[in-house]
C-alpha atoms as an extended CHARMM CRD file, in Angstrom:
* protein
*
       172  EXT
         1         1  THR       CA             -0.2120000000       -0.2290000000        0.0290000000  PROA      1               0.0000000000
         2         2  TRP       CA              0.8720000000        3.7800000000       -0.7980000000  PROA      2               0.0000000000
         3         3  TRP       CA             -0.0400000000        4.8650000000        3.2570000000  PROA      3               0.0000000000
         4         4  PRO       CA              3.3640000000        3.9910000000        4.8410000000  PROA      4               0.0000000000
         5         5  ARG       CA              5.6630000000        5.6980000000        2.1930000000  PROA      5               0.0000000000
         6         6  ALA       CA              6.0730000000        9.2580000000        2.0380000000  PROA      6               0.0000000000
         7         7  VAL       CA              5.7800000000       11.0400000000       -1.0550000000  PROA      7               0.0000000000
         8         8  ARG       CA              8.0990000000       14.2170000000       -2.3390000000  PROA      8               0.0000000000
         9         9  CYS       CA              5.7030000000       16.4780000000       -3.9690000000  PROA      9               0.0000000000
        10        10  ARG       CA              6.3870000000       16.7800000000       -7.7180000000  PROA      10              0.0000000000
        11        11  LEU       CA              4.3280000000       18.2140000000      -10.2230000000  PROA      11              0.0000000000
        12        12  SER       CA              2.8600000000       15.0440000000      -11.4310000000  PROA      12              0.0000000000
        13        13  SER       CA              1.5170000000       14.3710000000       -7.7680000000  PROA      13              0.0000000000
        14        14  ALA       CA              1.0110000000       17.9790000000       -7.2330000000  PROA      14              0.0000000000
        15        15  PRO       CA             -3.1470000000       18.2750000000       -6.9850000000  PROA      15              0.0000000000
        16        16  ARG       CA             -4.7460000000       19.7040000000       -9.6100000000  PROA      16              0.0000000000
        17        17  TYR       CA             -7.8080000000       20.9990000000       -7.5900000000  PROA      17              0.0000000000
        18        18  MET       CA             -7.5550000000       22.7660000000       -4.1310000000  PROA      18              0.0000000000
        19        19  ASP       CA            -10.6480000000       22.9950000000       -2.1790000000  PROA      19              0.0000000000
        20        20  ARG       CA            -11.1250000000       26.6510000000        0.1430000000  PROA      20              0.0000000000
        21        21  ASP       CA             -9.6360000000       24.7490000000        3.3540000000  PROA      21              0.0000000000
        22        22  SER       CA             -6.6740000000       23.8650000000        1.6890000000  PROA      22              0.0000000000
        23        23  GLN       CA             -6.6200000000       27.3650000000       -0.2760000000  PROA      23              0.0000000000
        24        24  ARG       CA             -6.8200000000       28.9710000000        3.2860000000  PROA      24              0.0000000000
        25        25  ASN       CA             -4.0720000000       26.4910000000        4.7490000000  PROA      25              0.0000000000
        26        26  VAL       CA             -1.5580000000       27.8320000000        1.8680000000  PROA      26              0.0000000000
        27        27  ARG       CA             -2.6640000000       31.1320000000        2.8570000000  PROA      27              0.0000000000
        28        28  GLN       CA             -1.9620000000       30.7410000000        6.3630000000  PROA      28              0.0000000000
        29        29  ARG       CA              1.4360000000       29.0660000000        5.6140000000  PROA      29              0.0000000000
        30        30  VAL       CA              2.6080000000       31.2480000000        2.6490000000  PROA      30              0.0000000000
        31        31  GLY       CA              1.8280000000       34.4710000000        5.1470000000  PROA      31              0.0000000000
        32        32  ASP       CA             -0.7470000000       36.8460000000        4.0150000000  PROA      32              0.0000000000
        33        33  ALA       CA              1.6470000000       39.2360000000        2.5130000000  PROA      33              0.0000000000
        34        34  ALA       CA              2.5110000000       37.1220000000       -0.4800000000  PROA      34              0.0000000000
        35        35  VAL       CA             -1.2230000000       37.1660000000       -1.2950000000  PROA      35              0.0000000000
        36        36  SER       CA             -2.6580000000       40.8280000000       -0.5060000000  PROA      36              0.0000000000
        37        37  VAL       CA             -3.9600000000       42.8900000000       -3.1240000000  PROA      37              0.0000000000
        38        38  ALA       CA             -1.5310000000       45.6320000000       -3.9210000000  PROA      38              0.0000000000
        39        39  GLY       CA             -2.1710000000       49.0460000000       -2.8160000000  PROA      39              0.0000000000
        40        40  PRO       CA             -1.4140000000       52.6600000000       -4.7520000000  PROA      40              0.0000000000
        41        41  PRO       CA              1.4620000000       52.3990000000       -7.1290000000  PROA      41              0.0000000000
        42        42  ALA       CA              4.5580000000       53.2850000000       -5.2850000000  PROA      42              0.0000000000
        43        43  LYS       CA              6.2220000000       57.1720000000       -6.0650000000  PROA      43              0.0000000000
        44        44  ASN       CA              8.9430000000       56.0600000000       -7.9160000000  PROA      44              0.0000000000
        45        45  ALA       CA              6.3620000000       54.2490000000      -10.5560000000  PROA      45              0.0000000000
        46        46  LYS       CA              6.5400000000       55.3800000000      -14.2120000000  PROA      46              0.0000000000
        47        47  ASP       CA              4.3210000000       58.3480000000      -14.2440000000  PROA      47              0.0000000000
        48        48  ASP       CA              5.5350000000       61.3530000000      -15.9680000000  PROA      48              0.0000000000
        49        49  GLY       CA              2.0290000000       62.8940000000      -16.3750000000  PROA      49              0.0000000000
        50        50  LYS       CA              0.7370000000       60.6160000000      -18.9760000000  PROA      50              0.0000000000
        51        51  GLY       CA             -0.2220000000       57.6010000000      -16.5840000000  PROA      51              0.0000000000
        52        52  ILE       CA              1.1610000000       54.4340000000      -16.0120000000  PROA      52              0.0000000000
        53        53  GLU       CA              2.6420000000       52.3290000000      -18.8390000000  PROA      53              0.0000000000
        54        54  CYS       CA              3.0430000000       48.1510000000      -19.5010000000  PROA      54              0.0000000000
        55        55  GLY       CA              6.3720000000       47.5730000000      -19.2070000000  PROA      55              0.0000000000
        56        56  VAL       CA              6.5250000000       44.9980000000      -22.3390000000  PROA      56              0.0000000000
        57        57  CYS       CA              4.3170000000       46.7490000000      -25.1700000000  PROA      57              0.0000000000
        58        58  MET       CA              3.9390000000       50.4540000000      -23.5780000000  PROA      58              0.0000000000
        59        59  GLU       CA              0.3760000000       50.0160000000      -23.5160000000  PROA      59              0.0000000000
        60        60  SER       CA             -1.1080000000       53.0610000000      -21.4640000000  PROA      60              0.0000000000
        61        61  LEU       CA             -2.6220000000       51.9430000000      -18.2600000000  PROA      61              0.0000000000
        62        62  SER       CA             -5.1050000000       53.5530000000      -15.4720000000  PROA      62              0.0000000000
        63        63  ARG       CA             -3.6670000000       53.9080000000      -12.1390000000  PROA      63              0.0000000000
        64        64  ASP       CA             -6.0930000000       50.9150000000      -11.1930000000  PROA      64              0.0000000000
        65        65  HSD       CA             -6.0130000000       48.1320000000      -14.1560000000  PROA      65              0.0000000000
        66        66  THR       CA             -6.3370000000       44.4380000000      -13.3000000000  PROA      66              0.0000000000
        67        67  GLY       CA             -2.7690000000       43.2990000000      -14.7790000000  PROA      67              0.0000000000
        68        68  ILE       CA              0.6940000000       42.2360000000      -12.5110000000  PROA      68              0.0000000000
        69        69  ARG       CA              2.2790000000       43.9470000000      -11.0750000000  PROA      69              0.0000000000
        70        70  CYS       CA              5.5530000000       43.7590000000       -8.4240000000  PROA      70              0.0000000000
        71        71  ASN       CA              6.6410000000       46.1070000000       -5.3810000000  PROA      71              0.0000000000
        72        72  ASN       CA              8.7520000000       47.7460000000       -7.1090000000  PROA      72              0.0000000000
        73        73  SER       CA              6.0970000000       48.9250000000       -9.4590000000  PROA      73              0.0000000000
        74        74  HSD       CA              6.5770000000       47.4900000000      -12.7190000000  PROA      74              0.0000000000
        75        75  HSD       CA              3.2640000000       46.7300000000      -14.1500000000  PROA      75              0.0000000000
        76        76  LEU       CA              2.0170000000       44.4170000000      -17.2220000000  PROA      76              0.0000000000
        77        77  CYS       CA             -1.3020000000       45.1410000000      -19.3050000000  PROA      77              0.0000000000
        78        78  ASP       CA             -3.9180000000       42.1260000000      -19.2160000000  PROA      78              0.0000000000
        79        79  ASP       CA             -2.3000000000       40.5490000000      -22.8310000000  PROA      79              0.0000000000
        80        80  CYS       CA              1.2780000000       40.8000000000      -21.4090000000  PROA      80              0.0000000000
        81        81  SER       CA             -0.0500000000       39.4840000000      -17.5220000000  PROA      81              0.0000000000
        82        82  ILE       CA             -1.4270000000       36.4690000000      -19.5410000000  PROA      82              0.0000000000
        83        83  ASN       CA              1.6160000000       35.9620000000      -21.4830000000  PROA      83              0.0000000000
        84        84  PHE       CA              4.0670000000       36.2140000000      -18.2590000000  PROA      84              0.0000000000
        85        85  LYS       CA              1.4660000000       33.7240000000      -16.5320000000  PROA      85              0.0000000000
        86        86  ASN       CA              1.8930000000       31.1390000000      -19.1690000000  PROA      86              0.0000000000
        87        87  SER       CA              5.2780000000       31.0440000000      -19.3120000000  PROA      87              0.0000000000
        88        88  ILE       CA              5.1920000000       30.6550000000      -15.5150000000  PROA      88              0.0000000000
        89        89  MET       CA              2.6400000000       27.8600000000      -15.3770000000  PROA      89              0.0000000000
        90        90  SER       CA              3.7500000000       25.9710000000      -18.4660000000  PROA      90              0.0000000000
        91        91  GLU       CA              6.5750000000       24.6390000000      -16.4690000000  PROA      91              0.0000000000
        92        92  PRO       CA              6.8250000000       25.2840000000      -12.5960000000  PROA      92              0.0000000000
        93        93  GLN       CA              9.6380000000       25.1580000000      -10.7570000000  PROA      93              0.0000000000
        94        94  ILE       CA              9.7890000000       24.9820000000       -7.1670000000  PROA      94              0.0000000000
        95        95  ASP       CA             12.6790000000       28.1070000000       -7.4260000000  PROA      95              0.0000000000
        96        96  THR       CA             10.4040000000       30.3130000000       -9.7820000000  PROA      96              0.0000000000
        97        97  PHE       CA              8.2050000000       30.5360000000       -6.4520000000  PROA      97              0.0000000000
        98        98  PRO       CA              7.0230000000       33.1770000000       -4.8930000000  PROA      98              0.0000000000
        99        99  VAL       CA              6.9180000000       34.4880000000       -8.6810000000  PROA      99              0.0000000000
       100       100  LYS       CA              9.6630000000       37.1700000000       -9.3360000000  PROA      100             0.0000000000
       101       101  CYS       CA              9.2090000000       40.0300000000      -11.6760000000  PROA      101             0.0000000000
       102       102  SER       CA             11.0090000000       40.0240000000      -14.8820000000  PROA      102             0.0000000000
       103       103  PHE       CA             12.2660000000       43.2270000000      -15.0780000000  PROA      103             0.0000000000
       104       104  CYS       CA             13.6290000000       43.9040000000      -11.4530000000  PROA      104             0.0000000000
       105       105  ALA       CA             13.3670000000       40.1460000000       -9.4680000000  PROA      105             0.0000000000
       106       106  CYS       CA             11.5730000000       41.6610000000       -6.7610000000  PROA      106             0.0000000000
       107       107  HSD       CA              8.3140000000       39.7540000000       -5.6580000000  PROA      107             0.0000000000
       108       108  VAL       CA              5.0490000000       40.1850000000       -7.6860000000  PROA      108             0.0000000000
       109       109  ASN       CA              2.0680000000       40.6950000000       -6.0470000000  PROA      109             0.0000000000
       110       110  GLY       CA              0.3610000000       37.3800000000       -5.1900000000  PROA      110             0.0000000000
       111       111  ALA       CA             -3.1690000000       38.6410000000       -5.5180000000  PROA      111             0.0000000000
       112       112  SER       CA             -2.5430000000       40.4340000000       -8.8530000000  PROA      112             0.0000000000
       113       113  PHE       CA             -0.8980000000       36.8970000000      -10.3920000000  PROA      113             0.0000000000
       114       114  GLU       CA             -3.6940000000       34.8690000000       -8.8910000000  PROA      114             0.0000000000
       115       115  ARG       CA             -6.2680000000       36.7860000000      -10.7570000000  PROA      115             0.0000000000
       116       116  PHE       CA             -5.3980000000       35.3230000000      -14.1150000000  PROA      116             0.0000000000
       117       117  LEU       CA             -5.0820000000       31.6520000000      -12.8700000000  PROA      117             0.0000000000
       118       118  ASP       CA             -8.2570000000       29.0750000000      -13.7700000000  PROA      118             0.0000000000
       119       119  GLU       CA             -8.5880000000       26.4230000000      -10.9150000000  PROA      119             0.0000000000
       120       120  THR       CA             -6.3650000000       23.8090000000      -11.8330000000  PROA      120             0.0000000000
       121       121  GLU       CA             -3.3850000000       26.7830000000      -12.4530000000  PROA      121             0.0000000000
       122       122  ARG       CA             -4.7580000000       27.9230000000       -8.6250000000  PROA      122             0.0000000000
       123       123  GLY       CA             -3.9280000000       24.5450000000       -7.0720000000  PROA      123             0.0000000000
       124       124  THR       CA             -0.6850000000       24.2650000000       -8.4300000000  PROA      124             0.0000000000
       125       125  TYR       CA              0.3870000000       28.1190000000       -7.6070000000  PROA      125             0.0000000000
       126       126  LEU       CA             -0.3980000000       27.6120000000       -4.3010000000  PROA      126             0.0000000000
       127       127  THR       CA              1.2530000000       24.0960000000       -3.7460000000  PROA      127             0.0000000000
       128       128  TYR       CA              4.5420000000       25.3110000000       -5.3230000000  PROA      128             0.0000000000
       129       129  CYS       CA              4.4310000000       28.3980000000       -2.8970000000  PROA      129             0.0000000000
       130       130  THR       CA              4.0510000000       26.5110000000        0.0840000000  PROA      130             0.0000000000
       131       131  MET       CA              6.7680000000       24.0490000000       -1.1940000000  PROA      131             0.0000000000
       132       132  SER       CA              9.1660000000       26.7080000000       -1.6110000000  PROA      132             0.0000000000
       133       133  SER       CA              8.3550000000       28.4300000000        1.5670000000  PROA      133             0.0000000000
       134       134  LEU       CA              9.0230000000       24.9070000000        3.1800000000  PROA      134             0.0000000000
       135       135  PRO       CA             12.4560000000       25.0710000000        5.2080000000  PROA      135             0.0000000000
       136       136  ASP       CA             15.2610000000       22.2200000000        4.2850000000  PROA      136             0.0000000000
       137       137  ASP       CA             14.2150000000       20.1470000000        7.2010000000  PROA      137             0.0000000000
       138       138  GLU       CA             10.2220000000       19.5280000000        5.8580000000  PROA      138             0.0000000000
       139       139  ILE       CA              8.4210000000       17.8010000000        3.1950000000  PROA      139             0.0000000000
       140       140  MET       CA              5.1490000000       18.5360000000        1.4930000000  PROA      140             0.0000000000
       141       141  LEU       CA              2.8990000000       15.3700000000        1.4180000000  PROA      141             0.0000000000
       142       142  THR       CA             -0.1070000000       14.6610000000       -0.9180000000  PROA      142             0.0000000000
       143       143  CYS       CA             -3.0040000000       12.4090000000       -1.2240000000  PROA      143             0.0000000000
       144       144  PRO       CA             -3.3160000000       11.1530000000       -4.4650000000  PROA      144             0.0000000000
       145       145  PHE       CA             -6.7300000000       10.8100000000       -4.5350000000  PROA      145             0.0000000000
       146       146  CYS       CA             -7.7260000000       13.8140000000       -3.2890000000  PROA      146             0.0000000000
       147       147  PRO       CA             -6.5690000000       17.6900000000       -2.8340000000  PROA      147             0.0000000000
       148       148  PHE       CA             -5.4150000000       17.1320000000        1.0210000000  PROA      148             0.0000000000
       149       149  PHE       CA             -1.6730000000       18.0510000000        1.9970000000  PROA      149             0.0000000000
       150       150  GLU       CA              0.1560000000       17.8590000000        5.0540000000  PROA      150             0.0000000000
       151       151  THR       CA              3.7760000000       19.3550000000        5.7890000000  PROA      151             0.0000000000
       152       152  ARG       CA              5.9760000000       16.9050000000        8.1380000000  PROA      152             0.0000000000
       153       153  VAL       CA              9.5860000000       17.2340000000        9.5920000000  PROA      153             0.0000000000
       154       154  LEU       CA             11.9080000000       14.9730000000        8.5540000000  PROA      154             0.0000000000
       155       155  ALA       CA             13.6620000000       12.4140000000       10.8190000000  PROA      155             0.0000000000
       156       156  GLY       CA             17.4290000000       12.9490000000       11.7000000000  PROA      156             0.0000000000
       157       157  GLY       CA             19.3620000000       12.3960000000        8.4880000000  PROA      157             0.0000000000
       158       158  GLY       CA             16.6500000000       13.6370000000        5.9740000000  PROA      158             0.0000000000
       159       159  SER       CA             14.7690000000       10.2470000000        6.2180000000  PROA      159             0.0000000000
       160       160  ALA       CA             11.5120000000       10.8510000000        4.2030000000  PROA      160             0.0000000000
       161       161  THR       CA             10.2000000000        7.3330000000        4.9410000000  PROA      161             0.0000000000
       162       162  ALA       CA             10.3770000000        7.7670000000        8.9910000000  PROA      162             0.0000000000
       163       163  ALA       CA              7.0410000000        7.1900000000       10.2350000000  PROA      163             0.0000000000
       164       164  GLN       CA              6.3140000000       11.2070000000       11.0370000000  PROA      164             0.0000000000
       165       165  ALA       CA              6.1500000000       11.4500000000        7.0610000000  PROA      165             0.0000000000
       166       166  THR       CA              3.1270000000        9.3180000000        6.7970000000  PROA      166             0.0000000000
       167       167  PHE       CA             -0.2350000000       10.5820000000        6.0780000000  PROA      167             0.0000000000
       168       168  ILE       CA             -2.4270000000        9.9120000000        9.4810000000  PROA      168             0.0000000000
       169       169  PHE       CA             -5.4300000000       12.4770000000        9.2100000000  PROA      169             0.0000000000
       170       170  CYS       CA             -6.3040000000       11.9760000000        5.3370000000  PROA      170             0.0000000000
       171       171  LYS       CA            -10.1630000000       10.3790000000        4.7980000000  PROA      171             0.0000000000
       172       172  ASN       CA             -9.3650000000        8.4720000000        1.4520000000  PROA      172             0.0000000000
């Protein structure tokens, strides 16, 4: 049976959908700062009288646009945001989460990025955000039958097969 073995979460075993409780758990684990809605652009934003521009296509944007923005006030229009999201989510890697700005490598506002995700992508996004925030001595275990996951501390020596790393609460 698969119960006594711990499985490191990979893209193939990552949940394809997360229910609201799992999403709330991820948000608590990662921290609300990573998923909060951005406030008004910083004073160093490109605003020289003509407004904010998309950093890729130079389209003029309103101050309350719905595109992706980073914490250093780099902005993307909706079309460029979709392309950016697709490039990140097409082959997700743990080291690309939390998502970083392609201009300055600063963190992208999580809420502005999440707006462009569908339910399947949102589950993958939250899984990778959780995995990237784990310390080296912890692993994330996922149930292959439902969106349930747990984080476990590895036993001494980094053993993932220790009794501490088995599912104990999954009802599937």
